[in-house]
């Protein structure tokens, strides 16, 4: 029997745990068409919390409503690639002459300056306009999703936002969903590059509740004909802390252990699966997150790991013998990198499970 769990970045899991209702507003917007609030949405959350999977889910919802979808990651030149995608869709929809040859946007031409040159920007808007009018006559629309907007050049985001705002003003059926790390998204909105995005719906993703993880495991395993006692299911669910990547890892190794033991699971198998999942989480998430940090960043995190819960700037300043402005500089950098997050007034804590234990060991 095939292992249903998907412990890989961006891979759609066998069941979406803890996300019920989050896309209702968006789905309602698809039925309302142009200008509905849910059609403009920003998804935020720490690393591995399921942002990319949420985007994929929203894309599928849009397709089920007959909408066209363009899905891009925000790396340099992504706006031009969205332009190319739009031309492709116009050709596919078959109205009018092939456009690709005349106005292809390919990013290659303007290399490192990621902005569309002015004449291309006009073409971009015209292309979008043409596509949206075709879709409008068909009673559908276009959804654009942009992942990892924390990694992008602000000029491209603000240009995209300006164009989308323009389409909305013209009553055209467009939806836009961004996903990124929370701190970076806040910066983006506060800097005023795209004021119109402040009105977007915010979906901030969190860990799932443990009982939902248990219920999901019960369903997936019994669906595969494997019955596991409740207390073992619960033990496995607890070990995930509701963190989506760990939900997949623990599930994956539990399935593997069940397979080895002729589709039965005992205490020992659960212990083994949890250990394997935690090892893998450290390798994949923790070590890669730490790999591009400076020594000072590491000292900061090491000091945090000495606390059993959230830290304050004063505590860390004392431990690493640094002034408040230095502490706040490192704190902000680590927040932007998605490694730590604010945890109540003046406090911050690790944003990745297993990081504290790893740093202690
Ligand atoms: N709601 C969910 N329930 C169960 N598993 C999930 C859920 N959402 C995501 N996952 C799983 O968690 C892992 C991480 O998901 P995803 O890649 O979407 O996270 P992300 O927030 O985009 O991470 P990153 O910040 O690294 O881009 C994947 O293995 C995915 O299958
Ligand atoms: Mg992602």
mmCIF file of C-alpha atoms and ligand atoms in Angstrom:
data_model
loop_
_atom_site.group_PDB
_atom_site.id
_atom_site.type_symbol
_atom_site.label_atom_id
_atom_site.label_comp_id
_atom_site.label_asym_id
_atom_site.label_seq_id
_atom_site.Cartn_x
_atom_site.Cartn_y
_atom_site.Cartn_z
ATOM 1 C CA UNK A 1 0.000 0.000 0.000
ATOM 2 C CA UNK A 2 1.312 3.401 -1.023
ATOM 3 C CA UNK A 3 2.413 5.720 1.793
ATOM 4 C CA UNK A 4 -0.068 8.641 1.606
ATOM 5 C CA UNK A 5 1.989 11.154 3.595
ATOM 6 C CA UNK A 6 3.937 13.867 1.791
ATOM 7 C CA UNK A 7 6.868 15.145 3.853
ATOM 8 C CA UNK A 8 8.162 17.409 1.088
ATOM 9 C CA UNK A 9 7.991 21.193 0.767
ATOM 10 C CA UNK A 10 5.002 22.299 -1.271
ATOM 11 C CA UNK A 11 3.606 18.760 -1.687
ATOM 12 C CA UNK A 12 -0.150 18.529 -1.184
ATOM 13 C CA UNK A 13 -0.815 16.426 1.934
ATOM 14 C CA UNK A 14 -3.387 13.602 1.980
ATOM 15 C CA UNK A 15 -5.557 15.684 4.313
ATOM 16 C CA UNK A 16 -5.486 19.376 5.147
ATOM 17 C CA UNK A 17 -5.440 19.475 8.930
ATOM 18 C CA UNK A 18 -6.740 22.539 10.762
ATOM 19 C CA UNK A 19 -7.590 24.629 7.729
ATOM 20 C CA UNK A 20 -11.372 24.323 7.605
ATOM 21 C CA UNK A 21 -13.158 27.489 6.562
ATOM 22 C CA UNK A 22 -10.037 29.526 5.842
ATOM 23 C CA UNK A 23 -10.796 29.821 2.141
ATOM 24 C CA UNK A 24 -14.556 30.393 2.499
ATOM 25 C CA UNK A 25 -14.266 34.119 1.948
ATOM 26 C CA UNK A 26 -12.139 33.542 -1.120
ATOM 27 C CA UNK A 27 -14.581 30.999 -2.534
ATOM 28 C CA UNK A 28 -17.465 33.358 -1.907
ATOM 29 C CA UNK A 29 -15.482 36.040 -3.765
ATOM 30 C CA UNK A 30 -15.109 33.766 -6.774
ATOM 31 C CA UNK A 31 -18.881 33.560 -6.992
ATOM 32 C CA UNK A 32 -19.291 37.331 -6.603
ATOM 33 C CA UNK A 33 -16.659 38.268 -9.158
ATOM 34 C CA UNK A 34 -14.776 41.510 -9.518
ATOM 35 C CA UNK A 35 -14.055 43.547 -6.428
ATOM 36 C CA UNK A 36 -15.110 40.994 -3.816
ATOM 37 C CA UNK A 37 -12.833 41.345 -0.756
ATOM 38 C CA UNK A 38 -11.883 37.661 -0.569
ATOM 39 C CA UNK A 39 -10.361 37.854 -4.032
ATOM 40 C CA UNK A 40 -7.477 39.822 -2.595
ATOM 41 C CA UNK A 41 -5.791 37.694 0.058
ATOM 42 C CA UNK A 42 -2.411 37.506 1.762
ATOM 43 C CA UNK A 43 -1.338 34.254 3.415
ATOM 44 C CA UNK A 44 1.363 34.471 6.054
ATOM 45 C CA UNK A 45 3.019 32.006 8.403
ATOM 46 C CA UNK A 46 6.370 30.643 9.532
ATOM 47 C CA UNK A 47 8.464 28.183 7.558
ATOM 48 C CA UNK A 48 6.856 24.855 6.818
ATOM 49 C CA UNK A 49 3.480 25.911 8.211
ATOM 50 C CA UNK A 50 1.730 25.221 4.892
ATOM 51 C CA UNK A 51 1.637 28.472 2.908
ATOM 52 C CA UNK A 52 2.451 26.897 -0.445
ATOM 53 C CA UNK A 53 -0.094 24.139 0.124
ATOM 54 C CA UNK A 54 -2.734 26.798 0.905
ATOM 55 C CA UNK A 55 -1.965 28.527 -2.378
ATOM 56 C CA UNK A 56 -2.333 25.237 -4.264
ATOM 57 C CA UNK A 57 -5.634 24.618 -2.503
ATOM 58 C CA UNK A 58 -6.916 28.069 -3.449
ATOM 59 C CA UNK A 59 -5.818 27.486 -7.041
ATOM 60 C CA UNK A 60 -7.793 24.247 -7.160
ATOM 61 C CA UNK A 61 -10.848 25.970 -5.723
ATOM 62 C CA UNK A 62 -10.543 28.629 -8.438
ATOM 63 C CA UNK A 63 -10.174 26.024 -11.196
ATOM 64 C CA UNK A 64 -13.244 24.218 -9.913
ATOM 65 C CA UNK A 65 -15.120 27.471 -10.401
ATOM 66 C CA UNK A 66 -13.852 27.587 -13.977
ATOM 67 C CA UNK A 67 -11.296 30.303 -13.335
ATOM 68 C CA UNK A 68 -7.945 30.470 -15.122
ATOM 69 C CA UNK A 69 -4.929 30.321 -12.804
ATOM 70 C CA UNK A 70 -1.426 31.732 -13.038
ATOM 71 C CA UNK A 71 0.888 30.541 -10.298
ATOM 72 C CA UNK A 72 4.349 32.027 -9.781
ATOM 73 C CA UNK A 73 7.086 32.273 -7.190
ATOM 74 C CA UNK A 74 8.363 35.772 -6.585
ATOM 75 C CA UNK A 75 11.844 35.644 -7.952
ATOM 76 C CA UNK A 76 13.365 38.392 -10.117
ATOM 77 C CA UNK A 77 11.472 38.833 -13.356
ATOM 78 C CA UNK A 78 8.307 37.091 -12.130
ATOM 79 C CA UNK A 79 6.114 39.885 -13.428
ATOM 80 C CA UNK A 80 7.369 39.332 -16.961
ATOM 81 C CA UNK A 81 6.704 35.611 -16.566
ATOM 82 C CA UNK A 82 3.134 36.343 -15.487
ATOM 83 C CA UNK A 83 2.881 38.423 -18.671
ATOM 84 C CA UNK A 84 4.036 35.444 -20.719
ATOM 85 C CA UNK A 85 1.545 33.199 -18.938
ATOM 86 C CA UNK A 86 -1.245 35.629 -19.766
ATOM 87 C CA UNK A 87 -0.298 35.592 -23.449
ATOM 88 C CA UNK A 88 -0.296 31.802 -23.338
ATOM 89 C CA UNK A 89 -3.804 31.803 -21.877
ATOM 90 C CA UNK A 90 -5.078 34.228 -24.523
ATOM 91 C CA UNK A 91 -3.750 31.893 -27.221
ATOM 92 C CA UNK A 92 -5.262 28.879 -25.484
ATOM 93 C CA UNK A 93 -8.648 30.517 -25.199
ATOM 94 C CA UNK A 94 -8.461 30.857 -28.943
ATOM 95 C CA UNK A 95 -9.960 34.288 -29.519
ATOM 96 C CA UNK A 96 -7.995 36.389 -31.955
ATOM 97 C CA UNK A 97 -4.606 35.919 -33.612
ATOM 98 C CA UNK A 98 -1.632 34.327 -31.837
ATOM 99 C CA UNK A 99 -0.031 37.046 -29.731
ATOM 100 C CA UNK A 100 2.988 35.357 -28.319
ATOM 101 C CA UNK A 101 5.438 36.188 -31.070
ATOM 102 C CA UNK A 102 4.667 39.880 -31.114
ATOM 103 C CA UNK A 103 4.689 40.774 -27.452
ATOM 104 C CA UNK A 104 6.474 38.041 -25.492
ATOM 105 C CA UNK A 105 7.611 39.505 -22.182
ATOM 106 C CA UNK A 106 10.479 37.147 -21.511
ATOM 107 C CA UNK A 107 12.494 38.402 -18.589
ATOM 108 C CA UNK A 108 15.806 37.531 -20.230
ATOM 109 C CA UNK A 109 16.028 40.828 -22.078
ATOM 110 C CA UNK A 110 16.301 43.012 -19.030
ATOM 111 C CA UNK A 111 18.499 40.851 -16.859
ATOM 112 C CA UNK A 112 19.229 42.237 -13.440
ATOM 113 C CA UNK A 113 16.882 45.195 -13.440
ATOM 114 C CA UNK A 114 13.783 43.274 -12.574
ATOM 115 C CA UNK A 115 11.409 46.049 -13.452
ATOM 116 C CA UNK A 116 9.478 45.881 -16.679
ATOM 117 C CA UNK A 117 10.676 48.692 -18.942
ATOM 118 C CA UNK A 118 7.907 51.303 -19.414
ATOM 119 C CA UNK A 119 6.778 50.133 -22.858
ATOM 120 C CA UNK A 120 6.559 46.531 -21.601
ATOM 121 C CA UNK A 121 4.578 47.667 -18.573
ATOM 122 C CA UNK A 122 1.971 49.168 -20.885
ATOM 123 C CA UNK A 123 1.873 45.937 -22.883
ATOM 124 C CA UNK A 124 1.509 43.980 -19.668
ATOM 125 C CA UNK A 125 -1.560 45.909 -18.620
ATOM 126 C CA UNK A 126 -3.041 45.702 -22.098
ATOM 127 C CA UNK A 127 -2.462 41.945 -22.204
ATOM 128 C CA UNK A 128 -4.086 41.541 -18.799
ATOM 129 C CA UNK A 129 -6.997 43.651 -19.921
ATOM 130 C CA UNK A 130 -7.499 41.554 -23.067
ATOM 131 C CA UNK A 131 -7.337 38.280 -21.157
ATOM 132 C CA UNK A 132 -9.680 39.447 -18.411
ATOM 133 C CA UNK A 133 -12.262 40.676 -20.910
ATOM 134 C CA UNK A 134 -12.238 37.291 -22.655
ATOM 135 C CA UNK A 135 -12.669 35.516 -19.314
ATOM 136 C CA UNK A 136 -15.379 37.958 -18.271
ATOM 137 C CA UNK A 137 -17.471 37.142 -21.322
ATOM 138 C CA UNK A 138 -17.155 33.480 -20.342
ATOM 139 C CA UNK A 139 -18.425 34.308 -16.877
ATOM 140 C CA UNK A 140 -15.151 33.385 -15.156
ATOM 141 C CA UNK A 141 -11.946 35.194 -14.211
ATOM 142 C CA UNK A 142 -8.237 34.982 -13.527
ATOM 143 C CA UNK A 143 -6.503 34.094 -10.279
ATOM 144 C CA UNK A 144 -2.837 35.057 -9.900
ATOM 145 C CA UNK A 145 -0.930 33.532 -6.990
ATOM 146 C CA UNK A 146 2.542 34.665 -5.973
ATOM 147 C CA UNK A 147 4.488 32.571 -3.450
ATOM 148 C CA UNK A 148 7.430 33.679 -1.288
ATOM 149 C CA UNK A 149 6.893 37.391 -1.673
ATOM 150 C CA UNK A 150 9.382 37.930 1.157
ATOM 151 C CA UNK A 151 12.114 37.204 -1.375
ATOM 152 C CA UNK A 152 11.146 39.744 -3.969
ATOM 153 C CA UNK A 153 12.051 43.103 -5.350
ATOM 154 C CA UNK A 154 9.494 45.662 -4.111
ATOM 155 C CA UNK A 155 9.171 47.398 -7.476
ATOM 156 C CA UNK A 156 7.717 44.299 -9.086
ATOM 157 C CA UNK A 157 5.191 43.766 -6.295
ATOM 158 C CA UNK A 158 4.063 47.379 -6.376
ATOM 159 C CA UNK A 159 3.700 47.304 -10.133
ATOM 160 C CA UNK A 160 1.628 44.127 -9.973
ATOM 161 C CA UNK A 161 -0.516 45.644 -7.235
ATOM 162 C CA UNK A 162 -1.061 48.833 -9.223
ATOM 163 C CA UNK A 163 -2.136 46.896 -12.300
ATOM 164 C CA UNK A 164 -4.467 44.636 -10.360
ATOM 165 C CA UNK A 165 -6.016 47.667 -8.687
ATOM 166 C CA UNK A 166 -6.579 49.125 -12.124
ATOM 167 C CA UNK A 167 -8.285 45.932 -13.339
ATOM 168 C CA UNK A 168 -10.538 45.917 -10.296
ATOM 169 C CA UNK A 169 -11.478 49.541 -10.905
ATOM 170 C CA UNK A 170 -12.506 48.511 -14.424
ATOM 171 C CA UNK A 171 -14.741 45.810 -12.971
ATOM 172 C CA UNK A 172 -12.649 42.987 -14.413
ATOM 173 C CA UNK A 173 -12.687 39.536 -12.752
ATOM 174 C CA UNK A 174 -9.265 39.248 -11.131
ATOM 175 C CA UNK A 175 -8.090 37.568 -7.921
ATOM 176 C CA UNK A 176 -4.661 37.913 -6.335
ATOM 177 C CA UNK A 177 -3.213 35.803 -3.525
ATOM 178 C CA UNK A 178 0.226 36.341 -2.053
ATOM 179 C CA UNK A 179 2.068 34.125 0.418
ATOM 180 C CA UNK A 180 5.124 34.960 2.511
ATOM 181 C CA UNK A 181 6.750 35.101 5.929
ATOM 182 C CA UNK A 182 4.791 37.319 8.359
ATOM 183 C CA UNK A 183 7.458 39.886 9.219
ATOM 184 C CA UNK A 184 8.447 40.430 5.610
ATOM 185 C CA UNK A 185 4.836 40.859 4.582
ATOM 186 C CA UNK A 186 4.252 43.418 7.352
ATOM 187 C CA UNK A 187 7.305 45.349 6.176
ATOM 188 C CA UNK A 188 6.012 45.295 2.646
ATOM 189 C CA UNK A 189 2.642 46.677 3.676
ATOM 190 C CA UNK A 190 4.111 49.260 6.052
ATOM 191 C CA UNK A 191 6.567 50.623 3.552
ATOM 192 C CA UNK A 192 3.625 51.823 1.514
ATOM 193 C CA UNK A 193 4.817 50.241 -1.745
ATOM 194 C CA UNK A 194 1.413 48.800 -2.293
ATOM 195 C CA UNK A 195 -1.050 50.582 -0.026
ATOM 196 C CA UNK A 196 -3.963 48.974 -1.773
ATOM 197 C CA UNK A 197 -2.795 45.586 -0.505
ATOM 198 C CA UNK A 198 -3.463 46.683 3.073
ATOM 199 C CA UNK A 199 -7.114 46.081 2.369
ATOM 200 C CA UNK A 200 -6.384 42.466 1.476
ATOM 201 C CA UNK A 201 -7.807 39.652 3.574
ATOM 202 C CA UNK A 202 -5.120 38.250 5.873
ATOM 203 C CA UNK A 203 -4.869 34.543 6.545
ATOM 204 C CA UNK A 204 -2.221 33.897 9.172
ATOM 205 C CA UNK A 205 -1.489 30.182 9.374
ATOM 206 C CA UNK A 206 -0.806 28.496 12.703
ATOM 207 C CA UNK A 207 -0.121 25.015 13.987
ATOM 208 C CA UNK A 208 -3.107 22.673 13.943
ATOM 209 C CA UNK A 209 -4.794 21.535 17.170
ATOM 210 C CA UNK A 210 -3.476 18.169 18.409
ATOM 211 C CA UNK A 211 -6.939 16.566 18.470
ATOM 212 C CA UNK A 212 -7.355 17.414 14.799
ATOM 213 C CA UNK A 213 -4.044 15.741 14.041
ATOM 214 C CA UNK A 214 -5.166 12.649 15.980
ATOM 215 C CA UNK A 215 -8.465 12.568 14.096
ATOM 216 C CA UNK A 216 -6.712 12.910 10.764
ATOM 217 C CA UNK A 217 -4.264 10.094 11.583
ATOM 218 C CA UNK A 218 -7.112 7.869 12.708
ATOM 219 C CA UNK A 219 -8.946 8.427 9.450
ATOM 220 C CA UNK A 220 -5.928 7.988 7.180
ATOM 221 C CA UNK A 221 -4.665 4.845 8.896
ATOM 222 C CA UNK A 222 -8.049 3.199 9.220
ATOM 223 C CA UNK A 223 -8.709 4.124 5.581
ATOM 224 C CA UNK A 224 -5.609 2.056 4.807
ATOM 225 C CA UNK A 225 -6.921 -0.796 6.917
ATOM 226 C CA UNK A 226 -4.523 -0.165 9.809
ATOM 227 C CA UNK A 227 -6.129 0.132 13.198
ATOM 228 C CA UNK A 228 -4.081 1.897 15.858
ATOM 229 C CA UNK A 229 -5.135 2.288 19.517
ATOM 230 C CA UNK A 230 -6.202 5.829 20.382
ATOM 231 C CA UNK A 231 -3.482 6.424 22.932
ATOM 232 C CA UNK A 232 -0.818 5.610 20.343
ATOM 233 C CA UNK A 233 -2.437 7.859 17.754
ATOM 234 C CA UNK A 234 -2.518 10.588 20.325
ATOM 235 C CA UNK A 235 1.112 10.076 21.234
ATOM 236 C CA UNK A 236 2.087 10.407 17.578
ATOM 237 C CA UNK A 237 -0.066 13.516 17.174
ATOM 238 C CA UNK A 238 1.437 15.130 20.283
ATOM 239 C CA UNK A 239 4.906 14.668 18.842
ATOM 240 C CA UNK A 240 4.000 16.826 15.830
ATOM 241 C CA UNK A 241 3.057 19.823 18.007
ATOM 242 C CA UNK A 242 0.484 20.431 15.246
ATOM 243 C CA UNK A 243 3.251 21.565 12.922
ATOM 244 C CA UNK A 244 2.339 20.592 9.338
ATOM 245 C CA UNK A 245 5.737 19.376 8.213
ATOM 246 C CA UNK A 246 5.988 17.167 11.310
ATOM 247 C CA UNK A 247 2.434 15.909 10.748
ATOM 248 C CA UNK A 248 3.652 14.567 7.418
ATOM 249 C CA UNK A 249 6.955 13.228 8.766
ATOM 250 C CA UNK A 250 5.498 11.401 11.770
ATOM 251 C CA UNK A 251 2.668 10.016 9.607
ATOM 252 C CA UNK A 252 5.126 8.894 6.969
ATOM 253 C CA UNK A 253 7.379 7.002 9.377
ATOM 254 C CA UNK A 254 4.436 5.535 11.253
ATOM 255 C CA UNK A 255 3.096 4.189 7.969
ATOM 256 C CA UNK A 256 6.523 2.786 7.187
ATOM 257 C CA UNK A 257 6.721 1.045 10.582
ATOM 258 C CA UNK A 258 3.209 -0.342 10.116
ATOM 259 C CA UNK A 259 4.204 -1.716 6.731
ATOM 260 C CA UNK A 260 7.261 -3.456 8.230
ATOM 261 C CA UNK A 261 5.180 -5.060 10.968
ATOM 262 C CA UNK A 262 2.461 -6.486 8.731
ATOM 263 C CA UNK A 263 0.162 -3.473 9.166
ATOM 264 C CA UNK A 264 0.113 -3.399 12.917
ATOM 265 C CA UNK A 265 1.419 -0.657 15.168
ATOM 266 C CA UNK A 266 2.649 -1.018 18.736
ATOM 267 C CA UNK A 267 4.274 1.302 21.237
ATOM 268 C CA UNK A 268 7.731 0.578 19.955
ATOM 269 C CA UNK A 269 6.777 1.459 16.373
ATOM 270 C CA UNK A 270 5.397 4.814 17.486
ATOM 271 C CA UNK A 271 8.576 5.621 19.379
ATOM 272 C CA UNK A 272 10.691 4.707 16.376
ATOM 273 C CA UNK A 273 8.546 6.719 13.973
ATOM 274 C CA UNK A 274 8.683 9.809 16.169
ATOM 275 C CA UNK A 275 12.465 9.566 16.487
ATOM 276 C CA UNK A 276 12.906 9.171 12.730
ATOM 277 C CA UNK A 277 10.591 12.116 12.045
ATOM 278 C CA UNK A 278 12.436 14.345 14.476
ATOM 279 C CA UNK A 279 15.812 13.429 12.987
ATOM 280 C CA UNK A 280 14.554 14.214 9.534
ATOM 281 C CA UNK A 281 12.988 17.495 10.652
ATOM 282 C CA UNK A 282 16.318 18.568 12.115
ATOM 283 C CA UNK A 283 18.168 17.669 8.940
ATOM 284 C CA UNK A 284 15.761 19.286 6.549
ATOM 285 C CA UNK A 285 14.403 22.291 8.388
ATOM 286 C CA UNK A 286 16.668 23.151 11.262
ATOM 287 C CA UNK A 287 20.050 22.642 9.644
ATOM 288 C CA UNK A 288 19.101 24.385 6.436
ATOM 289 C CA UNK A 289 17.601 27.297 8.371
ATOM 290 C CA UNK A 290 20.824 27.655 10.362
ATOM 291 C CA UNK A 291 23.209 27.224 7.468
ATOM 292 C CA UNK A 292 23.281 30.812 6.292
ATOM 293 C CA UNK A 293 23.487 32.545 9.669
ATOM 294 C CA UNK A 294 26.379 34.561 11.065
ATOM 295 C CA UNK A 295 28.159 33.589 14.307
ATOM 296 C CA UNK A 296 26.447 36.435 16.082
ATOM 297 C CA UNK A 297 23.021 35.200 14.923
ATOM 298 C CA UNK A 298 23.910 31.781 16.305
ATOM 299 C CA UNK A 299 25.018 33.249 19.643
ATOM 300 C CA UNK A 300 21.700 35.017 19.837
ATOM 301 C CA UNK A 301 19.776 31.786 19.165
ATOM 302 C CA UNK A 302 21.968 29.810 21.572
ATOM 303 C CA UNK A 303 21.140 32.342 24.306
ATOM 304 C CA UNK A 304 17.440 31.965 23.509
ATOM 305 C CA UNK A 305 17.668 28.196 23.714
ATOM 306 C CA UNK A 306 18.759 28.469 27.360
ATOM 307 C CA UNK A 307 15.281 29.754 28.243
ATOM 308 C CA UNK A 308 12.472 27.241 28.583
ATOM 309 C CA UNK A 309 9.977 29.580 26.918
ATOM 310 C CA UNK A 310 9.944 33.014 25.256
ATOM 311 C CA UNK A 311 12.861 35.416 25.792
ATOM 312 C CA UNK A 312 13.052 39.167 26.305
ATOM 313 C CA UNK A 313 15.570 41.476 24.659
ATOM 314 C CA UNK A 314 16.996 42.353 28.073
ATOM 315 C CA UNK A 315 17.727 38.693 28.890
ATOM 316 C CA UNK A 316 19.446 38.089 25.581
ATOM 317 C CA UNK A 317 21.372 41.373 25.759
ATOM 318 C CA UNK A 318 22.811 40.329 29.089
ATOM 319 C CA UNK A 319 23.745 36.852 27.891
ATOM 320 C CA UNK A 320 25.455 37.904 24.686
ATOM 321 C CA UNK A 321 26.774 41.124 26.243
ATOM 322 C CA UNK A 322 25.267 43.434 23.657
ATOM 323 C CA UNK A 323 23.531 46.786 23.728
ATOM 324 C CA UNK A 324 19.759 47.008 23.162
ATOM 325 C CA UNK A 325 20.108 48.407 19.636
ATOM 326 C CA UNK A 326 22.364 45.491 18.624
ATOM 327 C CA UNK A 327 19.980 42.989 20.204
ATOM 328 C CA UNK A 328 17.027 44.477 18.367
ATOM 329 C CA UNK A 329 18.923 44.434 15.075
ATOM 330 C CA UNK A 330 19.581 40.698 15.408
ATOM 331 C CA UNK A 331 16.108 39.997 16.682
ATOM 332 C CA UNK A 332 14.599 41.707 13.642
ATOM 333 C CA UNK A 333 16.883 39.862 11.270
ATOM 334 C CA UNK A 334 15.974 36.506 12.772
ATOM 335 C CA UNK A 335 12.275 37.349 12.673
ATOM 336 C CA UNK A 336 12.559 38.317 9.010
ATOM 337 C CA UNK A 337 14.343 35.012 8.344
ATOM 338 C CA UNK A 338 11.384 33.164 9.877
ATOM 339 C CA UNK A 339 13.486 31.555 12.629
ATOM 340 C CA UNK A 340 11.916 33.343 15.576
ATOM 341 C CA UNK A 341 8.619 35.126 16.092
ATOM 342 C CA UNK A 342 7.128 37.564 18.547
ATOM 343 C CA UNK A 343 5.412 35.866 21.466
ATOM 344 C CA UNK A 344 3.426 38.383 23.438
ATOM 345 C CA UNK A 345 4.476 41.873 24.440
ATOM 346 C CA UNK A 346 8.239 42.410 24.234
ATOM 347 C CA UNK A 347 8.927 38.695 23.960
ATOM 348 C CA UNK A 348 9.996 36.389 21.193
ATOM 349 C CA UNK A 349 10.400 32.648 20.758
ATOM 350 C CA UNK A 350 11.498 30.033 18.231
ATOM 351 C CA UNK A 351 9.293 29.735 15.157
ATOM 352 C CA UNK A 352 10.533 26.273 14.163
ATOM 353 C CA UNK A 353 9.849 23.188 16.285
ATOM 354 C CA UNK A 354 12.938 21.296 17.350
ATOM 355 C CA UNK A 355 15.200 24.324 17.036
ATOM 356 C CA UNK A 356 15.559 24.849 20.789
ATOM 357 C CA UNK A 357 16.406 21.192 21.455
ATOM 358 C CA UNK A 358 18.838 21.157 18.557
ATOM 359 C CA UNK A 359 20.693 24.234 19.813
ATOM 360 C CA UNK A 360 20.893 22.814 23.316
ATOM 361 C CA UNK A 361 22.409 19.549 22.208
HETATM 362 N N1 LIG B 1 -2.896 21.728 6.604
HETATM 363 C C1 LIG B 1 -1.953 20.785 6.509
HETATM 364 N N2 LIG B 1 -2.140 19.560 7.061
HETATM 365 C C2 LIG B 1 -1.196 18.607 6.976
HETATM 366 N N3 LIG B 1 -0.026 18.766 6.340
HETATM 367 C C3 LIG B 1 0.222 19.955 5.758
HETATM 368 C C4 LIG B 1 -0.724 21.029 5.816
HETATM 369 N N4 LIG B 1 -0.209 22.096 5.162
HETATM 370 C C5 LIG B 1 1.009 21.717 4.727
HETATM 371 N N5 LIG B 1 1.275 20.436 5.060
HETATM 372 C C6 LIG B 1 2.550 19.719 4.809
HETATM 373 O O1 LIG B 1 3.565 20.479 5.457
HETATM 374 C C7 LIG B 1 4.732 20.582 4.656
HETATM 375 C C8 LIG B 1 5.083 22.037 4.407
HETATM 376 O O2 LIG B 1 4.073 22.665 3.626
HETATM 377 P P1 LIG B 1 4.398 23.915 2.686
HETATM 378 O O3 LIG B 1 5.544 23.595 1.806
HETATM 379 O O4 LIG B 1 3.135 24.353 2.082
HETATM 380 O O5 LIG B 1 4.858 24.996 3.801
HETATM 381 P P2 LIG B 1 5.361 26.488 3.560
HETATM 382 O O6 LIG B 1 4.754 27.315 4.628
HETATM 383 O O7 LIG B 1 5.134 26.885 2.146
HETATM 384 O O8 LIG B 1 6.929 26.309 3.834
HETATM 385 P P3 LIG B 1 8.130 27.291 3.391
HETATM 386 O O9 LIG B 1 8.089 28.460 4.339
HETATM 387 O O10 LIG B 1 9.351 26.437 3.608
HETATM 388 O O11 LIG B 1 7.892 27.659 1.969
HETATM 389 C C9 LIG B 1 4.447 19.737 3.420
HETATM 390 O O12 LIG B 1 4.982 18.469 3.627
HETATM 391 C C10 LIG B 1 2.934 19.666 3.340
HETATM 392 O O13 LIG B 1 2.489 18.471 2.741
HETATM 393 MG MG1 LIG B 2 6.400 27.466 0.622
#
